[in-house]
Amino acid sequence: TMYAVGTFTEISGYDSATSSVQEFSRNGAFAFSDTPPFAITNWNPDVNGTVNTVAFSDPTAGVPNCSDAYIGGQFTTVGTATAHNIAEVDATVGDVVPTFKDSASGQVETILGVNDGQGIAHLLTGGFFKSINNSTADPYYTSLNPTTGKNDNFLDLNVSGHISFKGVKDNATQVYNQQ
């Protein structure tokens, strides 16, 4: 299954139920089969804003756990649940996983699931936020526990500052992307 995120409210794709291309209502996220005819799945988190990133945790070396997806962006709800800019959602139906804290003070730009070599997964999370899930310890770039969503203190980079170009609007401090 392939997952796609962005800023959209409708997509076109193959509907296996009707064996034809159809329009689907999807807000910010959708999934489709990775084999022909690339049918759109039922996964529909129904996000009320932009989704910038989708990631999966990596609890075992090289084998992603795809039962849940982590999404980040600029939004306040996922389905009927309140979620501020970050959420863990069931990768089959898109429901919010309630055990994961879901509140970032600003837009989330990037989430990456990683393994620290001991089988302990971390979600490296970056964006415009100064606090995430009640922690101000690592603004703009934080490592989160994939089960609780809390800062797991895996890293502490003290991100600050920004680049200014003369005659151009100042850039805000942020972590935009990672690999």
mmCIF file with all atom_site columns, C-alpha atoms in Angstrom:
data_model
loop_
_atom_site.group_PDB
_atom_site.id
_atom_site.type_symbol
_atom_site.label_atom_id
_atom_site.label_alt_id
_atom_site.label_comp_id
_atom_site.label_asym_id
_atom_site.label_entity_id
_atom_site.label_seq_id
_atom_site.pdbx_PDB_ins_code
_atom_site.Cartn_x
_atom_site.Cartn_y
_atom_site.Cartn_z
_atom_site.occupancy
_atom_site.B_iso_or_equiv
_atom_site.pdbx_formal_charge
_atom_site.auth_seq_id
_atom_site.auth_comp_id
_atom_site.auth_asym_id
_atom_site.auth_atom_id
_atom_site.pdbx_PDB_model_num
ATOM 1   C CA . THR A 1 1   ? 0.000   0.000  0.000   1.00 0.00 ? 1   THR A CA 1
ATOM 2   C CA . MET A 1 2   ? 1.231   3.499  -0.897  1.00 0.00 ? 2   MET A CA 1
ATOM 3   C CA . TYR A 1 3   ? 0.262   6.558  1.187   1.00 0.00 ? 3   TYR A CA 1
ATOM 4   C CA . ALA A 1 4   ? 0.014   10.092 -0.188  1.00 0.00 ? 4   ALA A CA 1
ATOM 5   C CA . VAL A 1 5   ? -0.500  13.391 1.624   1.00 0.00 ? 5   VAL A CA 1
ATOM 6   C CA . GLY A 1 6   ? -0.869  17.050 0.704   1.00 0.00 ? 6   GLY A CA 1
ATOM 7   C CA . THR A 1 7   ? -3.450  19.780 0.249   1.00 0.00 ? 7   THR A CA 1
ATOM 8   C CA . PHE A 1 8   ? -6.486  18.394 -1.584  1.00 0.00 ? 8   PHE A CA 1
ATOM 9   C CA . THR A 1 9   ? -10.131 17.495 -1.025  1.00 0.00 ? 9   THR A CA 1
ATOM 10  C CA . GLU A 1 10  ? -10.738 15.171 -3.975  1.00 0.00 ? 10  GLU A CA 1
ATOM 11  C CA . ILE A 1 11  ? -8.742  12.640 -5.988  1.00 0.00 ? 11  ILE A CA 1
ATOM 12  C CA . SER A 1 12  ? -9.347  10.514 -9.070  1.00 0.00 ? 12  SER A CA 1
ATOM 13  C CA . GLY A 1 13  ? -8.422  6.871  -9.052  1.00 0.00 ? 13  GLY A CA 1
ATOM 14  C CA . TYR A 1 14  ? -9.355  3.327  -9.840  1.00 0.00 ? 14  TYR A CA 1
ATOM 15  C CA . ASP A 1 15  ? -12.299 2.000  -7.853  1.00 0.00 ? 15  ASP A CA 1
ATOM 16  C CA . SER A 1 16  ? -12.120 -1.791 -7.581  1.00 0.00 ? 16  SER A CA 1
ATOM 17  C CA . ALA A 1 17  ? -15.814 -1.930 -6.605  1.00 0.00 ? 17  ALA A CA 1
ATOM 18  C CA . THR A 1 18  ? -16.925 -0.425 -9.947  1.00 0.00 ? 18  THR A CA 1
ATOM 19  C CA . SER A 1 19  ? -13.868 -1.434 -12.031 1.00 0.00 ? 19  SER A CA 1
ATOM 20  C CA . SER A 1 20  ? -13.566 2.142  -13.277 1.00 0.00 ? 20  SER A CA 1
ATOM 21  C CA . VAL A 1 21  ? -11.895 5.452  -12.525 1.00 0.00 ? 21  VAL A CA 1
ATOM 22  C CA . GLN A 1 22  ? -13.922 7.435  -10.005 1.00 0.00 ? 22  GLN A CA 1
ATOM 23  C CA . GLU A 1 23  ? -13.694 10.634 -7.969  1.00 0.00 ? 23  GLU A CA 1
ATOM 24  C CA . PHE A 1 24  ? -13.032 10.133 -4.269  1.00 0.00 ? 24  PHE A CA 1
ATOM 25  C CA . SER A 1 25  ? -13.512 12.622 -1.454  1.00 0.00 ? 25  SER A CA 1
ATOM 26  C CA . ARG A 1 26  ? -10.194 12.623 0.434   1.00 0.00 ? 26  ARG A CA 1
ATOM 27  C CA . ASN A 1 27  ? -9.006  15.481 2.631   1.00 0.00 ? 27  ASN A CA 1
ATOM 28  C CA . GLY A 1 28  ? -5.237  15.696 2.935   1.00 0.00 ? 28  GLY A CA 1
ATOM 29  C CA . ALA A 1 29  ? -4.409  11.968 2.813   1.00 0.00 ? 29  ALA A CA 1
ATOM 30  C CA . PHE A 1 30  ? -5.221  8.827  0.867   1.00 0.00 ? 30  PHE A CA 1
ATOM 31  C CA . ALA A 1 31  ? -3.779  5.397  0.084   1.00 0.00 ? 31  ALA A CA 1
ATOM 32  C CA . PHE A 1 32  ? -3.720  3.176  -2.975  1.00 0.00 ? 32  PHE A CA 1
ATOM 33  C CA . SER A 1 33  ? -2.537  -0.275 -3.982  1.00 0.00 ? 33  SER A CA 1
ATOM 34  C CA . ASP A 1 34  ? 1.064   -0.491 -5.164  1.00 0.00 ? 34  ASP A CA 1
ATOM 35  C CA . THR A 1 35  ? 0.165   -3.000 -7.880  1.00 0.00 ? 35  THR A CA 1
ATOM 36  C CA . PRO A 1 36  ? -1.913  -2.489 -11.042 1.00 0.00 ? 36  PRO A CA 1
ATOM 37  C CA . PRO A 1 37  ? -4.581  -1.226 -11.341 1.00 0.00 ? 37  PRO A CA 1
ATOM 38  C CA . PHE A 1 38  ? -3.472  0.907  -8.324  1.00 0.00 ? 38  PHE A CA 1
ATOM 39  C CA . ALA A 1 39  ? -6.912  0.936  -6.699  1.00 0.00 ? 39  ALA A CA 1
ATOM 40  C CA . ILE A 1 40  ? -7.739  3.599  -4.104  1.00 0.00 ? 40  ILE A CA 1
ATOM 41  C CA . THR A 1 41  ? -8.131  2.048  -0.641  1.00 0.00 ? 41  THR A CA 1
ATOM 42  C CA . ASN A 1 42  ? -10.685 2.872  2.056   1.00 0.00 ? 42  ASN A CA 1
ATOM 43  C CA . TRP A 1 43  ? -8.031  4.680  4.155   1.00 0.00 ? 43  TRP A CA 1
ATOM 44  C CA . ASN A 1 44  ? -9.447  8.128  4.788   1.00 0.00 ? 44  ASN A CA 1
ATOM 45  C CA . PRO A 1 45  ? -8.240  10.057 7.866   1.00 0.00 ? 45  PRO A CA 1
ATOM 46  C CA . ASP A 1 46  ? -10.323 13.077 6.707   1.00 0.00 ? 46  ASP A CA 1
ATOM 47  C CA . VAL A 1 47  ? -7.920  15.810 7.833   1.00 0.00 ? 47  VAL A CA 1
ATOM 48  C CA . ASN A 1 48  ? -9.202  19.407 7.974   1.00 0.00 ? 48  ASN A CA 1
ATOM 49  C CA . GLY A 1 49  ? -6.037  21.011 6.615   1.00 0.00 ? 49  GLY A CA 1
ATOM 50  C CA . THR A 1 50  ? -2.694  20.350 4.972   1.00 0.00 ? 50  THR A CA 1
ATOM 51  C CA . VAL A 1 51  ? -0.746  17.160 5.622   1.00 0.00 ? 51  VAL A CA 1
ATOM 52  C CA . ASN A 1 52  ? 2.970   17.670 4.920   1.00 0.00 ? 52  ASN A CA 1
ATOM 53  C CA . THR A 1 53  ? 4.385   14.320 5.966   1.00 0.00 ? 53  THR A CA 1
ATOM 54  C CA . VAL A 1 54  ? 3.503   10.690 6.605   1.00 0.00 ? 54  VAL A CA 1
ATOM 55  C CA . ALA A 1 55  ? 5.790   8.204  8.338   1.00 0.00 ? 55  ALA A CA 1
ATOM 56  C CA . PHE A 1 56  ? 5.804   4.794  9.925   1.00 0.00 ? 56  PHE A CA 1
ATOM 57  C CA . SER A 1 57  ? 7.669   3.633  13.021  1.00 0.00 ? 57  SER A CA 1
ATOM 58  C CA . ASP A 1 58  ? 10.601  1.250  12.681  1.00 0.00 ? 58  ASP A CA 1
ATOM 59  C CA . PRO A 1 59  ? 10.604  -1.015 15.736  1.00 0.00 ? 59  PRO A CA 1
ATOM 60  C CA . THR A 1 60  ? 12.761  -3.747 14.193  1.00 0.00 ? 60  THR A CA 1
ATOM 61  C CA . ALA A 1 61  ? 15.843  -3.299 12.052  1.00 0.00 ? 61  ALA A CA 1
ATOM 62  C CA . GLY A 1 62  ? 14.725  -2.517 8.519   1.00 0.00 ? 62  GLY A CA 1
ATOM 63  C CA . VAL A 1 63  ? 11.121  -3.691 8.950   1.00 0.00 ? 63  VAL A CA 1
ATOM 64  C CA . PRO A 1 64  ? 8.656   -0.789 9.221   1.00 0.00 ? 64  PRO A CA 1
ATOM 65  C CA . ASN A 1 65  ? 5.564   -1.230 11.345  1.00 0.00 ? 65  ASN A CA 1
ATOM 66  C CA . CYS A 1 66  ? 2.843   -0.215 8.914   1.00 0.00 ? 66  CYS A CA 1
ATOM 67  C CA . SER A 1 67  ? -0.159  -0.817 11.159  1.00 0.00 ? 67  SER A CA 1
ATOM 68  C CA . ASP A 1 68  ? -0.213  2.873  12.080  1.00 0.00 ? 68  ASP A CA 1
ATOM 69  C CA . ALA A 1 69  ? 0.809   5.999  10.200  1.00 0.00 ? 69  ALA A CA 1
ATOM 70  C CA . TYR A 1 70  ? 2.066   9.234  11.726  1.00 0.00 ? 70  TYR A CA 1
ATOM 71  C CA . ILE A 1 71  ? 0.933   12.394 9.968   1.00 0.00 ? 71  ILE A CA 1
ATOM 72  C CA . GLY A 1 72  ? 2.082   15.957 10.436  1.00 0.00 ? 72  GLY A CA 1
ATOM 73  C CA . GLY A 1 73  ? 1.037   19.252 8.925   1.00 0.00 ? 73  GLY A CA 1
ATOM 74  C CA . GLN A 1 74  ? -1.221  22.162 9.679   1.00 0.00 ? 74  GLN A CA 1
ATOM 75  C CA . PHE A 1 75  ? -4.600  20.896 10.898  1.00 0.00 ? 75  PHE A CA 1
ATOM 76  C CA . THR A 1 76  ? -6.844  20.759 13.964  1.00 0.00 ? 76  THR A CA 1
ATOM 77  C CA . THR A 1 77  ? -8.925  17.627 13.392  1.00 0.00 ? 77  THR A CA 1
ATOM 78  C CA . VAL A 1 78  ? -8.494  14.148 11.964  1.00 0.00 ? 78  VAL A CA 1
ATOM 79  C CA . GLY A 1 79  ? -11.907 12.642 11.337  1.00 0.00 ? 79  GLY A CA 1
ATOM 80  C CA . THR A 1 80  ? -13.965 13.654 14.353  1.00 0.00 ? 80  THR A CA 1
ATOM 81  C CA . ALA A 1 81  ? -10.983 13.752 16.744  1.00 0.00 ? 81  ALA A CA 1
ATOM 82  C CA . THR A 1 82  ? -9.108  16.876 17.770  1.00 0.00 ? 82  THR A CA 1
ATOM 83  C CA . ALA A 1 83  ? -5.453  16.719 16.701  1.00 0.00 ? 83  ALA A CA 1
ATOM 84  C CA . HIS A 1 84  ? -3.202  19.771 16.421  1.00 0.00 ? 84  HIS A CA 1
ATOM 85  C CA . ASN A 1 85  ? -0.693  19.383 13.598  1.00 0.00 ? 85  ASN A CA 1
ATOM 86  C CA . ILE A 1 86  ? 0.378   15.805 14.450  1.00 0.00 ? 86  ILE A CA 1
ATOM 87  C CA . ALA A 1 87  ? -1.435  12.490 14.900  1.00 0.00 ? 87  ALA A CA 1
ATOM 88  C CA . GLU A 1 88  ? -1.049  8.737  14.808  1.00 0.00 ? 88  GLU A CA 1
ATOM 89  C CA . VAL A 1 89  ? -3.725  7.129  12.667  1.00 0.00 ? 89  VAL A CA 1
ATOM 90  C CA . ASP A 1 90  ? -4.696  3.539  11.990  1.00 0.00 ? 90  ASP A CA 1
ATOM 91  C CA . ALA A 1 91  ? -3.213  2.663  8.579   1.00 0.00 ? 91  ALA A CA 1
ATOM 92  C CA . THR A 1 92  ? -6.288  0.681  7.525   1.00 0.00 ? 92  THR A CA 1
ATOM 93  C CA . VAL A 1 93  ? -9.224  2.997  8.254   1.00 0.00 ? 93  VAL A CA 1
ATOM 94  C CA . GLY A 1 94  ? -7.595  6.268  9.330   1.00 0.00 ? 94  GLY A CA 1
ATOM 95  C CA . ASP A 1 95  ? -8.962  6.582  12.878  1.00 0.00 ? 95  ASP A CA 1
ATOM 96  C CA . VAL A 1 96  ? -6.824  8.492  15.379  1.00 0.00 ? 96  VAL A CA 1
ATOM 97  C CA . VAL A 1 97  ? -4.897  6.288  17.830  1.00 0.00 ? 97  VAL A CA 1
ATOM 98  C CA . PRO A 1 98  ? -5.834  7.862  21.195  1.00 0.00 ? 98  PRO A CA 1
ATOM 99  C CA . THR A 1 99  ? -2.741  6.725  23.158  1.00 0.00 ? 99  THR A CA 1
ATOM 100 C CA . PHE A 1 100 ? -0.459  8.967  21.043  1.00 0.00 ? 100 PHE A CA 1
ATOM 101 C CA . LYS A 1 101 ? -0.377  12.610 22.160  1.00 0.00 ? 101 LYS A CA 1
ATOM 102 C CA . ASP A 1 102 ? -1.368  14.862 19.262  1.00 0.00 ? 102 ASP A CA 1
ATOM 103 C CA . SER A 1 103 ? -0.571  18.512 19.850  1.00 0.00 ? 103 SER A CA 1
ATOM 104 C CA . ALA A 1 104 ? 2.181   20.597 18.243  1.00 0.00 ? 104 ALA A CA 1
ATOM 105 C CA . SER A 1 105 ? 2.167   24.386 18.752  1.00 0.00 ? 105 SER A CA 1
ATOM 106 C CA . GLY A 1 106 ? 3.000   24.968 15.088  1.00 0.00 ? 106 GLY A CA 1
ATOM 107 C CA . GLN A 1 107 ? 3.027   23.272 11.734  1.00 0.00 ? 107 GLN A CA 1
ATOM 108 C CA . VAL A 1 108 ? 4.821   19.898 11.487  1.00 0.00 ? 108 VAL A CA 1
ATOM 109 C CA . GLU A 1 109 ? 6.874   19.635 8.291   1.00 0.00 ? 109 GLU A CA 1
ATOM 110 C CA . THR A 1 110 ? 8.639   16.276 8.602   1.00 0.00 ? 110 THR A CA 1
ATOM 111 C CA . ILE A 1 111 ? 8.457   13.007 10.557  1.00 0.00 ? 111 ILE A CA 1
ATOM 112 C CA . LEU A 1 112 ? 10.918  10.142 10.163  1.00 0.00 ? 112 LEU A CA 1
ATOM 113 C CA . GLY A 1 113 ? 10.657  6.802  11.938  1.00 0.00 ? 113 GLY A CA 1
ATOM 114 C CA . VAL A 1 114 ? 14.106  5.486  12.935  1.00 0.00 ? 114 VAL A CA 1
ATOM 115 C CA . ASN A 1 115 ? 15.734  2.638  14.839  1.00 0.00 ? 115 ASN A CA 1
ATOM 116 C CA . ASP A 1 116 ? 18.570  3.302  17.279  1.00 0.00 ? 116 ASP A CA 1
ATOM 117 C CA . GLY A 1 117 ? 20.182  -0.117 16.713  1.00 0.00 ? 117 GLY A CA 1
ATOM 118 C CA . GLN A 1 118 ? 18.614  -1.624 19.818  1.00 0.00 ? 118 GLN A CA 1
ATOM 119 C CA . GLY A 1 119 ? 15.144  -2.089 18.377  1.00 0.00 ? 119 GLY A CA 1
ATOM 120 C CA . ILE A 1 120 ? 13.854  1.094  20.047  1.00 0.00 ? 120 ILE A CA 1
ATOM 121 C CA . ALA A 1 121 ? 12.058  3.310  17.565  1.00 0.00 ? 121 ALA A CA 1
ATOM 122 C CA . HIS A 1 122 ? 11.970  7.103  17.528  1.00 0.00 ? 122 HIS A CA 1
ATOM 123 C CA . LEU A 1 123 ? 9.966   9.592  15.497  1.00 0.00 ? 123 LEU A CA 1
ATOM 124 C CA . LEU A 1 124 ? 12.280  12.445 14.493  1.00 0.00 ? 124 LEU A CA 1
ATOM 125 C CA . THR A 1 125 ? 9.853   15.339 14.083  1.00 0.00 ? 125 THR A CA 1
ATOM 126 C CA . GLY A 1 126 ? 10.583  18.796 12.684  1.00 0.00 ? 126 GLY A CA 1
ATOM 127 C CA . GLY A 1 127 ? 8.677   21.932 11.847  1.00 0.00 ? 127 GLY A CA 1
ATOM 128 C CA . PHE A 1 128 ? 7.635   25.381 13.067  1.00 0.00 ? 128 PHE A CA 1
ATOM 129 C CA . PHE A 1 129 ? 6.592   24.241 16.565  1.00 0.00 ? 129 PHE A CA 1
ATOM 130 C CA . LYS A 1 130 ? 8.131   25.540 19.788  1.00 0.00 ? 130 LYS A CA 1
ATOM 131 C CA . SER A 1 131 ? 6.376   22.913 21.900  1.00 0.00 ? 131 SER A CA 1
ATOM 132 C CA . ILE A 1 132 ? 5.064   19.488 21.089  1.00 0.00 ? 132 ILE A CA 1
ATOM 133 C CA . ASN A 1 133 ? 2.937   17.279 23.313  1.00 0.00 ? 133 ASN A CA 1
ATOM 134 C CA . ASN A 1 134 ? 3.542   19.478 26.373  1.00 0.00 ? 134 ASN A CA 1
ATOM 135 C CA . SER A 1 135 ? 7.338   19.603 25.947  1.00 0.00 ? 135 SER A CA 1
ATOM 136 C CA . THR A 1 136 ? 9.342   22.734 25.134  1.00 0.00 ? 136 THR A CA 1
ATOM 137 C CA . ALA A 1 137 ? 12.686  20.947 25.603  1.00 0.00 ? 137 ALA A CA 1
ATOM 138 C CA . ASP A 1 138 ? 13.506  20.644 21.889  1.00 0.00 ? 138 ASP A CA 1
ATOM 139 C CA . PRO A 1 139 ? 11.750  23.292 19.790  1.00 0.00 ? 139 PRO A CA 1
ATOM 140 C CA . TYR A 1 140 ? 11.625  22.832 16.006  1.00 0.00 ? 140 TYR A CA 1
ATOM 141 C CA . TYR A 1 141 ? 13.148  19.304 16.042  1.00 0.00 ? 141 TYR A CA 1
ATOM 142 C CA . THR A 1 142 ? 12.182  16.641 18.570  1.00 0.00 ? 142 THR A CA 1
ATOM 143 C CA . SER A 1 143 ? 12.431  12.895 18.947  1.00 0.00 ? 143 SER A CA 1
ATOM 144 C CA . LEU A 1 144 ? 9.079   11.408 19.971  1.00 0.00 ? 144 LEU A CA 1
ATOM 145 C CA . ASN A 1 145 ? 8.203   8.045  21.447  1.00 0.00 ? 145 ASN A CA 1
ATOM 146 C CA . PRO A 1 146 ? 6.063   6.311  18.772  1.00 0.00 ? 146 PRO A CA 1
ATOM 147 C CA . THR A 1 147 ? 3.698   4.865  21.388  1.00 0.00 ? 147 THR A CA 1
ATOM 148 C CA . THR A 1 148 ? 3.037   7.918  23.553  1.00 0.00 ? 148 THR A CA 1
ATOM 149 C CA . GLY A 1 149 ? 4.045   10.842 21.318  1.00 0.00 ? 149 GLY A CA 1
ATOM 150 C CA . LYS A 1 150 ? 6.064   12.328 24.179  1.00 0.00 ? 150 LYS A CA 1
ATOM 151 C CA . ASN A 1 151 ? 9.609   13.684 23.849  1.00 0.00 ? 151 ASN A CA 1
ATOM 152 C CA . ASP A 1 152 ? 11.881  10.660 24.421  1.00 0.00 ? 152 ASP A CA 1
ATOM 153 C CA . ASN A 1 153 ? 15.077  12.753 24.799  1.00 0.00 ? 153 ASN A CA 1
ATOM 154 C CA . PHE A 1 154 ? 16.853  10.770 22.075  1.00 0.00 ? 154 PHE A CA 1
ATOM 155 C CA . LEU A 1 155 ? 18.332  14.005 20.709  1.00 0.00 ? 155 LEU A CA 1
ATOM 156 C CA . ASP A 1 156 ? 18.845  17.583 21.802  1.00 0.00 ? 156 ASP A CA 1
ATOM 157 C CA . LEU A 1 157 ? 19.992  19.841 18.950  1.00 0.00 ? 157 LEU A CA 1
ATOM 158 C CA . ASN A 1 158 ? 19.003  23.281 20.272  1.00 0.00 ? 158 ASN A CA 1
ATOM 159 C CA . VAL A 1 159 ? 17.769  24.465 16.875  1.00 0.00 ? 159 VAL A CA 1
ATOM 160 C CA . SER A 1 160 ? 17.566  28.264 16.672  1.00 0.00 ? 160 SER A CA 1
ATOM 161 C CA . GLY A 1 161 ? 18.067  31.205 14.326  1.00 0.00 ? 161 GLY A CA 1
ATOM 162 C CA . HIS A 1 162 ? 17.159  31.816 10.728  1.00 0.00 ? 162 HIS A CA 1
ATOM 163 C CA . ILE A 1 163 ? 18.601  33.150 7.495   1.00 0.00 ? 163 ILE A CA 1
ATOM 164 C CA . SER A 1 164 ? 17.774  36.711 6.477   1.00 0.00 ? 164 SER A CA 1
ATOM 165 C CA . PHE A 1 165 ? 18.039  38.011 2.937   1.00 0.00 ? 165 PHE A CA 1
ATOM 166 C CA . LYS A 1 166 ? 18.230  41.775 2.482   1.00 0.00 ? 166 LYS A CA 1
ATOM 167 C CA . GLY A 1 167 ? 14.981  43.159 1.069   1.00 0.00 ? 167 GLY A CA 1
ATOM 168 C CA . VAL A 1 168 ? 13.141  39.849 1.526   1.00 0.00 ? 168 VAL A CA 1
ATOM 169 C CA . LYS A 1 169 ? 10.807  38.760 4.312   1.00 0.00 ? 169 LYS A CA 1
ATOM 170 C CA . ASP A 1 170 ? 12.655  37.016 7.167   1.00 0.00 ? 170 ASP A CA 1
ATOM 171 C CA . ASN A 1 171 ? 12.438  33.240 7.256   1.00 0.00 ? 171 ASN A CA 1
ATOM 172 C CA . ALA A 1 172 ? 10.997  31.766 10.432  1.00 0.00 ? 172 ALA A CA 1
ATOM 173 C CA . THR A 1 173 ? 13.022  29.270 12.442  1.00 0.00 ? 173 THR A CA 1
ATOM 174 C CA . GLN A 1 174 ? 11.978  25.797 11.308  1.00 0.00 ? 174 GLN A CA 1
ATOM 175 C CA . VAL A 1 175 ? 13.072  22.322 10.304  1.00 0.00 ? 175 VAL A CA 1
ATOM 176 C CA . TYR A 1 176 ? 11.653  21.787 6.845   1.00 0.00 ? 176 TYR A CA 1
ATOM 177 C CA . ASN A 1 177 ? 12.985  18.415 5.722   1.00 0.00 ? 177 ASN A CA 1
ATOM 178 C CA . GLN A 1 178 ? 15.255  15.502 6.679   1.00 0.00 ? 178 GLN A CA 1
ATOM 179 C CA . GLN A 1 179 ? 16.650  12.294 5.213   1.00 0.00 ? 179 GLN A CA 1
#
